[in-house]
């Protein structure tokens, strides 16, 4: 698999190459990378890619201090079933 096509965040289609570019431009924390690339800002709100993103940052620079502002999980305002979405009851 080509690294340029390796997707880290499926919801926002953020690739490994985009993360590398953002990291090289000075984004060193998960929050900074999120703001620069939109990783973990998609429909799942980081439930799928958050751990991968934070692990990648640690692997890039193991000596770096841990981000005090780790990415939070953001649940929906209220749970909605697919049936409610289908009927338009939302």
C-alpha positions as a LaTeX table, in Angstrom:
\begin{tabular}{lrrr}
\hline
Residue & $x$ (\AA) & $y$ (\AA) & $z$ (\AA) \\
\hline
Unk1 & 0.00 & 0.00 & 0.00 \\
Unk2 & 1.26 & 3.46 & $-0.88$ \\
Unk3 & 1.67 & 5.73 & 2.18 \\
Unk4 & 0.07 & 8.64 & 0.36 \\
Unk5 & $-3.18$ & 6.71 & 0.14 \\
Unk6 & $-3.15$ & 5.40 & 3.75 \\
Unk7 & $-6.19$ & 6.96 & 5.41 \\
Unk8 & $-5.93$ & 7.74 & 9.12 \\
Unk9 & $-9.33$ & 9.42 & 9.55 \\
Unk10 & $-12.00$ & 7.77 & 7.41 \\
Unk11 & $-14.72$ & 10.32 & 8.12 \\
Unk12 & $-12.66$ & 13.28 & 6.91 \\
Unk13 & $-10.43$ & 11.24 & 4.56 \\
Unk14 & $-7.22$ & 12.50 & 6.18 \\
Unk15 & $-4.19$ & 10.65 & 4.87 \\
Unk16 & $-0.89$ & 9.87 & 6.53 \\
Unk17 & 0.82 & 12.26 & 4.10 \\
Unk18 & $-1.46$ & 15.09 & 5.26 \\
Unk19 & $-0.59$ & 14.33 & 8.89 \\
Unk20 & 3.12 & 14.32 & 8.04 \\
Unk21 & 2.81 & 17.69 & 6.28 \\
Unk22 & 0.92 & 19.21 & 9.21 \\
Unk23 & 3.48 & 17.81 & 11.66 \\
Unk24 & 6.34 & 19.29 & 9.63 \\
Unk25 & 4.55 & 22.67 & 9.54 \\
Unk26 & 4.68 & 22.80 & 13.35 \\
Unk27 & 1.58 & 20.98 & 14.55 \\
Unk28 & 2.91 & 18.79 & 17.36 \\
Unk29 & $-0.15$ & 17.90 & 19.46 \\
Unk30 & $-3.26$ & 15.92 & 18.61 \\
Unk31 & $-5.35$ & 19.08 & 19.00 \\
Unk32 & $-3.13$ & 21.07 & 16.64 \\
Unk33 & $-3.22$ & 18.27 & 14.08 \\
Unk34 & $-6.99$ & 18.08 & 14.42 \\
Unk35 & $-7.36$ & 21.80 & 13.72 \\
Unk36 & $-4.97$ & 21.68 & 10.75 \\
Unk37 & $-6.20$ & 18.49 & 9.05 \\
Unk38 & $-9.75$ & 17.93 & 10.42 \\
Unk39 & $-8.73$ & 14.46 & 11.64 \\
Unk40 & $-11.18$ & 13.32 & 14.35 \\
Unk41 & $-13.73$ & 15.98 & 13.35 \\
Unk42 & $-15.95$ & 13.77 & 11.22 \\
Unk43 & $-19.17$ & 11.94 & 11.94 \\
Unk44 & $-17.59$ & 9.58 & 14.49 \\
Unk45 & $-15.98$ & 12.52 & 16.34 \\
Unk46 & $-12.72$ & 10.61 & 16.75 \\
Unk47 & $-14.11$ & 7.34 & 18.04 \\
Unk48 & $-12.36$ & 5.48 & 15.21 \\
Unk49 & $-9.15$ & 7.48 & 14.64 \\
Unk50 & $-8.41$ & 9.24 & 17.97 \\
Unk51 & $-6.23$ & 6.46 & 19.37 \\
Unk52 & $-4.42$ & 6.02 & 16.06 \\
Unk53 & $-3.70$ & 9.75 & 15.83 \\
Unk54 & $-2.37$ & 9.98 & 19.39 \\
Unk55 & $-0.27$ & 6.81 & 18.96 \\
Unk56 & 1.20 & 8.21 & 15.73 \\
Unk57 & 2.24 & 11.42 & 17.51 \\
Unk58 & 3.97 & 9.46 & 20.28 \\
Unk59 & 5.75 & 7.32 & 17.67 \\
Unk60 & 6.94 & 10.44 & 15.84 \\
Unk61 & 8.60 & 11.84 & 18.95 \\
Unk62 & 8.61 & 9.55 & 22.01 \\
Unk63 & 10.37 & 12.20 & 24.12 \\
Unk64 & 7.69 & 14.82 & 23.52 \\
Unk65 & 5.50 & 15.76 & 26.46 \\
Unk66 & 2.04 & 14.23 & 26.41 \\
Unk67 & $-0.69$ & 16.52 & 25.16 \\
Unk68 & $-2.56$ & 17.91 & 28.18 \\
Unk69 & $-5.57$ & 18.46 & 25.91 \\
Unk70 & $-6.21$ & 14.96 & 24.64 \\
Unk71 & $-8.99$ & 14.78 & 22.12 \\
Unk72 & $-12.36$ & 14.28 & 23.79 \\
Unk73 & $-15.09$ & 12.00 & 22.55 \\
Unk74 & $-18.21$ & 13.92 & 21.65 \\
Unk75 & $-21.43$ & 11.98 & 21.88 \\
Unk76 & $-24.46$ & 13.09 & 19.88 \\
Unk77 & $-26.75$ & 15.61 & 21.56 \\
Unk78 & $-29.20$ & 12.77 & 21.96 \\
Unk79 & $-29.18$ & 9.22 & 20.61 \\
Unk80 & $-31.17$ & 8.76 & 17.42 \\
Unk81 & $-32.16$ & 5.43 & 15.90 \\
Unk82 & $-31.98$ & 4.68 & 12.19 \\
Unk83 & $-35.76$ & 4.21 & 12.24 \\
Unk84 & $-36.23$ & 7.79 & 13.47 \\
Unk85 & $-33.91$ & 9.04 & 10.75 \\
Unk86 & $-35.79$ & 7.11 & 8.10 \\
Unk87 & $-39.16$ & 8.50 & 9.23 \\
Unk88 & $-37.80$ & 12.02 & 9.66 \\
Unk89 & $-38.84$ & 12.09 & 13.34 \\
Unk90 & $-35.67$ & 13.87 & 14.36 \\
\hline
\end{tabular}
